[in-house]
Amino acid sequence: MRLRALLDTEALGLRLLGGEDELDRSVRGVMTTDLRDPSRYLSGGELVLTGLAWRRDASDSEPFVRILANAGVAGLAAGEAELGAVPDDLVEACLRHRLPLFAVDETVAFATITEHVVRQVSGERAGDLAAVVDRHRRLMTSGPAGGGPEVVLDLLTSDLDLRAWVLSPTGRQIAGAGEPLSPRTGAELAGRHLAATRTGRPGPHRAEVDGTTYSLFPIRNTGRGALSAPSHDVRESVLSDWLLAVAADSGDWPAARLDLLQGVTQLIAVERDRRDAARAVRRRLAQEVLELVQTGAPPAEIAARLRVAAPVLLPGLGTAPHWQVVVARVEWVAEDTDLPGGRIAQALLEEVLVDPAVTGLESADRIAVAHTGEEAVALVPLTSLAAPGPGGAEAEEAAEGAAATERQFAALHADALLDTVRAPLAEGLSDDGRLTLGVSAAVHSAEGLRGALEEARHARRVAAARPGPVCAAGHHELASHVLLLPFVPDDVRRAFTARLLDPLRDYDRRHRAELIETLEAFLDCDGSWTRCAARLHLHVNTLRYRVGRIEQLTGRDLSRLEDKLDFFLALRMS
């Protein structure tokens, strides 16, 4: 399509501010950005949409426009929702570089422009295949009854013989055509996609798993209702973005097919934005409940608020007799970062606190997540696994307790949650990010929510004391020594572990003696010589020699309980 065609559509709300002589340029696609330098995501021919968040003062306009012009974009459309009228310095910079500039009325969503351009471009470039995109657009705009992303994926299979799946950041299948991906394949593809995204390379990304080649297309939010305005830093959305996995090598595709698949991702992004906009009410209600819990409001007031919120927080369920609390924190190494940690963790929890076996856009409707400061807090309702036994509800209620509750209800467990998210999300966090999670026990009333929140926060601190980019801890660990470890000052921790373990590490480096590994196995086997020797595949005499060397280097005696405990804690704190 041509740029001038955009001015003929009144619903788009575009006004031309400059570049009338360049309106015959062809538009190949749409990109929404507030990056100061979006060049790595541009291939030429795009209509660039921006909310101007990249602009701090007048001097920023010239380099931004120069980058767009050098990349060969078709035109620039600037929104008026944030700053009002488009600044004169941006108008002048576009005139100098002969880049057509449009103003977008504050009443028009970027998603509306994106959908219009995708539909037009797909029609012109893909010929009859535009029916795939147009049919899906009509189905999507008719609401949930339209079928959602599954419809367009089915059409890709029938019209283009392409098998495709929409995946969450952890690889959970949200939508798919035909046979579902295995959880292991989904997690592997999600991890590959997150790693490629962190490098800054534009999609699609190529990945091979079990002999099958996949092309991974990012599905970025095109609207304004989700995490934030278009991200200025890939880390802000990388942990919550979806991806489209296609079982084919896109490197061999013609441009028309690539454009069509990019259009499909944008349509799915529009559908996701619609779902996220609906989540806004649940987020607000969760925020209100969280504020009541944190301020020590009377349980009766919290219970009343939950009853009012139940139709929204628990659609189709009515009530939630039991709740769990999950606390998450995302931290980045850079000290000067201004990334909204609480909101990033909020968007992440909304994606990961879903049963991996459940598919569909609405699978997280019962997860209510709020954020406060740098952490996110999720209220997770628990559904019953079995009907009450003989004796009725009174007998069941009388038998309640933390252990009984978790047997009767599908409670979250920190270890299982960690197994689901650790591998793929570690790729997205790369070397400069960290995610820590804490999971409370189940509680059966509003009176228990404050204690559950504190329990989840304590568990998260325990997780934060552990090494690794993704760590989680549950309430069951708070009754052991691990509860104390996060509160040991760092200098004390370092001195204690160095005194006991550094002599062994130095010896291992010089002689490859594996004393640290031997010590861990010996303690794990409760000091049993035969079990430890069998685990390490050593002769007992060899094991005795190694343990003797450990005692000689450290001056400790591994037959004494006190010394065993010191070594155990040193290994945990290291």
Coordinates of C-alpha atoms in Angstrom, one line a residue, residues 126-529:
A126 CA 0.0 -12.2 -0.5
G127 CA -2.8 -12.0 -3.1
D128 CA -5.5 -14.6 -2.3
L129 CA -3.7 -15.5 1.0
A130 CA -5.0 -12.2 2.4
A131 CA -8.2 -14.1 3.0
V132 CA -6.4 -16.0 5.8
V133 CA -5.6 -12.8 7.6
D134 CA -8.9 -11.0 6.8
R135 CA -11.0 -14.0 7.9
H136 CA -9.1 -14.2 11.2
R137 CA -9.5 -10.5 11.8
R138 CA -13.3 -10.8 11.4
L139 CA -13.4 -13.8 13.7
M140 CA -11.3 -12.1 16.3
T141 CA -13.4 -8.9 16.3
S142 CA -16.5 -11.0 17.0
G143 CA -15.2 -11.8 20.4
P144 CA -14.3 -15.1 22.1
A145 CA -16.8 -17.0 20.0
G146 CA -14.6 -16.2 17.0
G147 CA -12.0 -18.8 18.1
G148 CA -9.0 -16.6 18.9
P149 CA -5.5 -17.5 17.7
E150 CA -6.4 -21.1 17.1
V151 CA -8.4 -20.0 14.0
V152 CA -5.6 -18.4 12.2
L153 CA -3.2 -21.2 13.1
D154 CA -5.7 -23.7 11.6
L155 CA -5.8 -21.6 8.5
L156 CA -2.1 -21.5 8.2
T157 CA -2.1 -25.3 8.3
S158 CA -4.9 -25.7 5.7
D159 CA -3.9 -22.9 3.3
L160 CA -0.1 -22.8 3.7
D161 CA 0.7 -26.3 5.1
L162 CA 2.4 -24.7 8.1
R163 CA 2.2 -26.1 11.6
A164 CA 2.4 -23.3 14.2
W165 CA 2.0 -22.8 17.9
V166 CA 1.7 -19.7 20.2
L167 CA 3.9 -20.2 23.2
S168 CA 4.4 -18.4 26.5
P169 CA 7.9 -17.2 27.7
T170 CA 8.2 -20.6 29.5
G171 CA 7.1 -22.6 26.5
R172 CA 3.5 -23.3 27.7
Q173 CA 1.3 -23.8 24.7
I174 CA -1.3 -21.0 24.4
A175 CA -2.7 -22.0 21.0
G176 CA -1.8 -24.5 18.3
A177 CA -2.9 -26.3 15.2
G178 CA -2.9 -30.1 15.1
E179 CA -0.6 -32.1 17.5
P180 CA 0.5 -30.1 20.6
L181 CA 4.2 -29.6 21.2
S182 CA 5.7 -31.6 24.0
P183 CA 6.4 -29.5 27.2
R184 CA 10.1 -30.2 26.7
T185 CA 10.1 -28.9 23.1
G186 CA 8.1 -25.9 24.1
A187 CA 10.5 -25.0 26.9
E188 CA 13.5 -25.5 24.6
L189 CA 12.0 -23.2 21.9
A190 CA 11.1 -20.6 24.5
G191 CA 14.6 -20.6 25.9
R192 CA 16.2 -20.3 22.4
H193 CA 13.8 -17.4 21.6
L194 CA 14.6 -15.5 24.8
A195 CA 18.3 -16.0 24.3
A196 CA 18.1 -14.6 20.8
T197 CA 15.9 -11.7 21.8
R198 CA 18.4 -10.7 24.5
T199 CA 21.2 -10.4 21.9
G200 CA 19.1 -7.8 20.0
R201 CA 18.8 -9.8 16.8
P202 CA 15.5 -9.2 15.0
G203 CA 13.2 -12.2 14.4
P204 CA 12.4 -14.6 13.1
H205 CA 15.0 -16.7 15.0
R206 CA 15.9 -20.2 13.8
A207 CA 16.1 -23.2 16.2
E208 CA 16.5 -26.9 15.7
V209 CA 15.1 -29.3 18.3
D210 CA 15.1 -33.1 17.8
G211 CA 15.8 -32.8 14.1
T212 CA 13.0 -30.4 13.4
T213 CA 13.7 -26.8 12.3
Y214 CA 11.5 -24.1 13.7
S215 CA 11.2 -20.4 12.9
L216 CA 10.5 -18.3 16.0
F217 CA 8.6 -15.0 15.5
P218 CA 8.2 -12.6 18.4
I219 CA 4.7 -11.5 19.3
R220 CA 5.1 -8.0 20.7
N221 CA 2.3 -6.0 22.3
T222 CA 1.0 -3.5 19.9
G223 CA -1.4 -1.7 22.3
R224 CA -1.1 0.4 25.3
G225 CA -3.0 -1.6 27.9
A226 CA -0.5 -4.2 28.9
L227 CA 2.9 -3.7 30.7
S228 CA 3.6 -0.2 29.6
A229 CA 3.9 2.1 26.6
P230 CA 6.1 0.5 23.9
S231 CA 9.2 -0.6 25.6
H232 CA 12.5 1.4 25.5
D233 CA 14.4 -1.6 26.8
V234 CA 14.1 -5.2 25.7
R235 CA 14.4 -6.4 29.3
E236 CA 11.1 -4.7 30.2
S237 CA 9.0 -7.2 28.2
V238 CA 11.3 -10.1 27.3
L239 CA 10.1 -12.2 30.2
S240 CA 6.5 -11.9 29.4
D241 CA 6.3 -11.7 25.5
W242 CA 4.8 -14.6 23.6
L243 CA 6.3 -16.2 20.5
L244 CA 5.0 -17.9 17.4
A245 CA 6.8 -21.1 16.6
V246 CA 6.5 -22.4 13.0
A247 CA 7.7 -25.8 12.0
A248 CA 9.6 -24.6 9.0
D249 CA 12.8 -22.8 8.0
S250 CA 11.8 -19.2 7.2
G251 CA 15.2 -18.5 5.6
D252 CA 13.9 -20.1 2.4
W253 CA 10.6 -18.1 2.3
P254 CA 9.7 -15.4 -0.2
A255 CA 9.1 -11.9 1.1
A256 CA 5.4 -12.2 0.7
R257 CA 5.2 -15.2 3.1
L258 CA 7.4 -13.5 5.7
D259 CA 5.2 -10.5 5.5
L260 CA 2.1 -12.6 6.0
L261 CA 3.5 -14.3 9.1
Q262 CA 4.5 -11.0 10.5
G263 CA 0.9 -9.9 10.0
V264 CA -0.3 -13.0 11.8
T265 CA 1.9 -12.1 14.8
Q266 CA 0.5 -8.6 14.9
L267 CA -3.0 -9.9 14.8
I268 CA -2.3 -12.3 17.7
A269 CA -0.7 -9.3 19.6
V270 CA -3.9 -7.3 19.1
E271 CA -5.9 -10.2 20.6
R272 CA -3.5 -10.5 23.5
D273 CA -3.8 -6.7 24.1
R274 CA -7.6 -7.1 24.2
R275 CA -7.2 -9.8 26.9
D276 CA -4.6 -7.7 28.8
A277 CA -7.0 -4.8 28.8
A278 CA -9.6 -7.0 30.5
R279 CA -7.0 -7.9 33.1
A280 CA -6.8 -4.3 34.2
V281 CA -9.9 -4.7 36.5
R282 CA -8.5 -7.8 38.1
R283 CA -5.1 -6.1 38.7
R284 CA -6.9 -3.2 40.4
L285 CA -9.0 -5.4 42.6
A286 CA -5.9 -7.4 43.6
Q287 CA -4.1 -4.1 44.4
E288 CA -6.9 -3.1 46.7
V289 CA -6.9 -6.5 48.5
L290 CA -3.1 -6.3 48.8
E291 CA -3.2 -2.8 50.3
L292 CA -5.8 -3.9 52.8
V293 CA -3.6 -6.9 53.8
Q294 CA -0.4 -4.8 54.1
T295 CA -2.0 -2.0 56.1
G296 CA -3.4 -4.5 58.7
A297 CA -7.1 -4.0 57.8
P298 CA -9.5 -6.1 59.9
P299 CA -10.1 -9.6 58.4
A300 CA -13.8 -8.9 58.0
E301 CA -13.0 -5.9 55.7
I302 CA -10.6 -8.0 53.6
A303 CA -13.2 -10.8 53.4
A304 CA -15.9 -8.4 52.3
R305 CA -13.6 -7.0 49.6
L306 CA -12.9 -10.6 48.4
R307 CA -16.6 -11.3 48.2
V308 CA -17.3 -8.2 46.1
A309 CA -14.3 -9.0 43.9
A310 CA -15.2 -12.7 43.5
P311 CA -17.2 -12.5 40.3
V312 CA -14.2 -10.8 38.5
L313 CA -11.3 -12.6 40.2
L314 CA -13.0 -16.0 40.0
P315 CA -15.2 -16.1 36.9
G316 CA -17.2 -19.3 36.9
L317 CA -15.9 -20.4 40.3
G318 CA -17.9 -18.1 42.6
T319 CA -15.8 -18.4 45.7
A320 CA -12.3 -19.5 46.6
P321 CA -12.2 -21.3 50.0
H322 CA -8.5 -21.5 49.9
W323 CA -5.7 -19.1 48.7
Q324 CA -2.0 -19.1 48.2
V325 CA 0.3 -16.1 47.9
V326 CA 3.3 -15.9 45.5
V327 CA 5.8 -13.1 45.7
A328 CA 8.3 -12.4 42.9
R329 CA 11.1 -10.0 42.3
V330 CA 13.1 -9.3 39.1
E331 CA 16.4 -7.6 39.6
W332 CA 19.0 -6.4 37.1
V333 CA 22.7 -6.0 37.7
A334 CA 23.0 -2.5 36.3
E335 CA 22.7 0.0 39.2
D336 CA 21.5 2.9 37.0
T337 CA 18.6 1.0 35.5
D338 CA 15.2 2.5 35.8
L339 CA 13.2 -0.5 34.7
P340 CA 9.9 -1.0 36.6
G341 CA 10.8 -4.1 38.5
G342 CA 7.4 -4.5 40.1
R343 CA 5.5 -4.3 36.8
I344 CA 7.9 -6.6 35.1
A345 CA 7.4 -9.2 37.8
Q346 CA 3.6 -8.7 37.6
A347 CA 3.5 -9.4 33.9
L348 CA 5.7 -12.4 34.4
L349 CA 3.6 -13.9 37.2
E350 CA 0.5 -13.6 35.0
E351 CA 2.2 -15.8 32.5
V352 CA 3.9 -18.4 34.7
L353 CA 1.2 -19.1 37.4
V354 CA -0.8 -21.2 35.0
D355 CA -1.0 -24.9 34.9
P356 CA 1.4 -25.9 32.0
A357 CA -1.2 -28.4 30.8
V358 CA -3.9 -25.7 30.3
T359 CA -4.0 -23.9 27.0
G360 CA -5.9 -20.8 25.7
L361 CA -6.0 -17.1 26.1
E362 CA -8.2 -17.2 29.2
S363 CA -6.2 -19.7 31.2
A364 CA -4.9 -17.1 33.6
D365 CA -8.2 -15.5 34.3
R366 CA -8.2 -16.7 38.0
I367 CA -4.7 -15.3 38.7
A368 CA -4.9 -11.9 40.3
V369 CA -1.5 -10.1 40.5
A370 CA -0.6 -6.7 42.0
H371 CA 2.7 -5.0 42.4
T372 CA 4.2 -2.9 45.1
G373 CA 7.6 -1.3 44.8
E374 CA 10.0 -3.8 43.2
E375 CA 8.0 -6.9 43.9
A376 CA 4.8 -8.5 42.5
V377 CA 2.3 -10.3 44.7
A378 CA -0.1 -12.9 43.2
L379 CA -3.3 -14.2 44.9
V380 CA -3.9 -17.7 43.6
P381 CA -7.2 -19.3 44.3
L382 CA -7.1 -23.1 44.8
T383 CA -9.7 -25.4 43.2
S384 CA -10.9 -28.5 44.9
L385 CA -9.5 -31.9 43.8
A386 CA -12.2 -34.0 45.4
A387 CA -15.7 -33.6 46.8
P388 CA -16.1 -33.5 50.6
G389 CA -16.1 -37.0 52.2
P390 CA -18.7 -38.5 54.4
G391 CA -19.7 -36.2 57.2
G392 CA -20.4 -33.1 55.1
A393 CA -18.7 -29.7 55.0
E394 CA -18.5 -29.4 58.8
A395 CA -16.4 -32.6 59.1
E396 CA -14.1 -31.5 56.3
E397 CA -13.7 -28.0 57.8
A398 CA -12.8 -29.5 61.2
A399 CA -10.0 -31.6 59.6
E400 CA -8.5 -28.6 57.9
G401 CA -4.9 -27.5 58.4
A402 CA -2.0 -26.7 56.1
A403 CA -1.2 -30.3 55.3
A404 CA -4.8 -31.3 54.8
T405 CA -5.5 -28.3 52.6
E406 CA -2.6 -29.1 50.3
R407 CA -3.9 -32.7 49.9
Q408 CA -7.4 -31.6 49.1
F409 CA -6.6 -28.7 46.9
A410 CA -4.3 -28.2 43.9
A411 CA -1.7 -26.2 45.7
L412 CA 1.3 -24.7 44.1
H413 CA 4.7 -26.1 45.1
A414 CA 7.9 -24.0 44.8
D415 CA 10.0 -26.9 43.5
A416 CA 7.5 -27.7 40.7
L417 CA 7.1 -24.1 39.8
L418 CA 10.9 -23.7 39.6
D419 CA 11.2 -26.8 37.4
T420 CA 8.7 -25.2 35.0
V421 CA 10.3 -21.8 34.6
R422 CA 14.0 -22.1 35.4
A423 CA 15.5 -23.2 32.1
P424 CA 13.7 -20.9 29.7
L425 CA 13.6 -17.8 31.9
A426 CA 17.3 -18.1 32.7
E427 CA 18.0 -17.5 29.0
G428 CA 15.9 -14.3 29.1
L429 CA 17.6 -13.1 32.2
S430 CA 21.0 -13.8 30.6
D431 CA 24.0 -12.7 32.7
D432 CA 22.5 -9.5 34.1
G433 CA 19.1 -10.4 35.6
R434 CA 17.7 -12.5 38.4
L435 CA 14.3 -13.8 39.3
T436 CA 13.4 -14.9 42.9
L437 CA 10.1 -16.5 43.9
G438 CA 8.5 -17.3 47.3
V439 CA 5.4 -19.5 47.7
S440 CA 3.2 -19.5 50.8
A441 CA 1.2 -22.3 52.3
A442 CA -2.5 -22.5 51.5
V443 CA -4.8 -20.5 53.8
H444 CA -8.6 -20.9 54.0
S445 CA -9.8 -17.5 55.1
A446 CA -9.1 -13.8 54.9
E447 CA -7.6 -13.9 58.3
G448 CA -4.7 -16.0 57.0
L449 CA -3.8 -13.7 54.0
R450 CA -1.5 -11.4 56.0
G451 CA 0.5 -14.3 57.4
A452 CA 0.6 -15.9 53.9
L453 CA 2.0 -12.7 52.4
E454 CA 4.7 -12.5 55.1
E455 CA 5.5 -16.2 54.6
A456 CA 5.8 -15.8 50.8
R457 CA 8.1 -12.8 51.3
H458 CA 10.3 -14.7 53.8
A459 CA 10.5 -17.6 51.3
R460 CA 11.5 -15.3 48.5
R461 CA 14.4 -14.0 50.7
V462 CA 15.5 -17.6 51.3
A463 CA 15.5 -18.0 47.5
A464 CA 17.5 -14.8 47.0
A465 CA 20.3 -16.2 49.2
R466 CA 20.8 -19.1 46.7
P467 CA 23.0 -18.9 43.6
G468 CA 21.6 -18.9 40.1
P469 CA 19.5 -16.6 37.9
V470 CA 16.1 -18.2 38.8
C471 CA 15.5 -19.4 42.4
A472 CA 12.3 -20.3 44.3
A473 CA 11.6 -21.4 47.9
G474 CA 8.4 -22.6 49.6
H475 CA 6.8 -22.3 53.0
H476 CA 8.0 -25.8 54.0
E477 CA 11.6 -24.5 54.1
L478 CA 10.9 -21.8 56.6
A479 CA 10.9 -24.3 59.5
S480 CA 14.5 -25.3 58.8
H481 CA 18.0 -23.7 59.1
V482 CA 17.6 -22.2 55.6
L483 CA 15.3 -19.5 57.1
L484 CA 18.3 -18.0 58.9
L485 CA 20.8 -18.0 56.1
P486 CA 19.4 -15.0 54.1
F487 CA 19.8 -12.8 57.2
V488 CA 23.5 -13.5 57.8
P489 CA 25.5 -10.3 56.7
D490 CA 27.4 -10.8 53.5
D491 CA 30.8 -10.0 55.1
V492 CA 30.2 -12.7 57.8
R493 CA 29.0 -15.2 55.2
R494 CA 32.1 -14.6 53.0
A495 CA 34.5 -14.9 56.0
F496 CA 32.9 -18.0 57.3
T497 CA 32.9 -19.9 54.0
A498 CA 36.4 -18.7 53.1
R499 CA 37.8 -20.0 56.4
L500 CA 36.4 -23.4 55.9
L501 CA 36.3 -24.0 52.1
D502 CA 39.1 -21.9 50.5
P503 CA 41.9 -24.3 51.6
L504 CA 39.9 -27.1 49.9
R505 CA 39.2 -25.1 46.8
D506 CA 42.9 -24.2 46.5
Y507 CA 44.0 -27.8 46.9
D508 CA 41.4 -28.9 44.3
R509 CA 42.7 -26.4 41.8
R510 CA 46.3 -27.6 42.3
H511 CA 45.7 -31.3 42.5
R512 CA 42.2 -31.9 41.0
A513 CA 41.5 -33.9 44.1
E514 CA 37.7 -33.2 44.2
L515 CA 37.7 -32.5 48.0
I516 CA 34.7 -30.2 47.8
E517 CA 32.6 -32.8 45.9
T518 CA 33.8 -35.5 48.4
L519 CA 32.8 -33.3 51.4
E520 CA 29.3 -32.6 50.0
A521 CA 28.7 -36.3 49.3
F522 CA 30.0 -37.3 52.8
L523 CA 27.6 -34.9 54.5
D524 CA 24.7 -35.9 52.3
C525 CA 25.3 -39.5 53.2
D526 CA 25.2 -38.7 56.9
G527 CA 28.8 -39.7 57.3
S528 CA 28.3 -43.2 56.1
W529 CA 31.6 -44.5 54.6

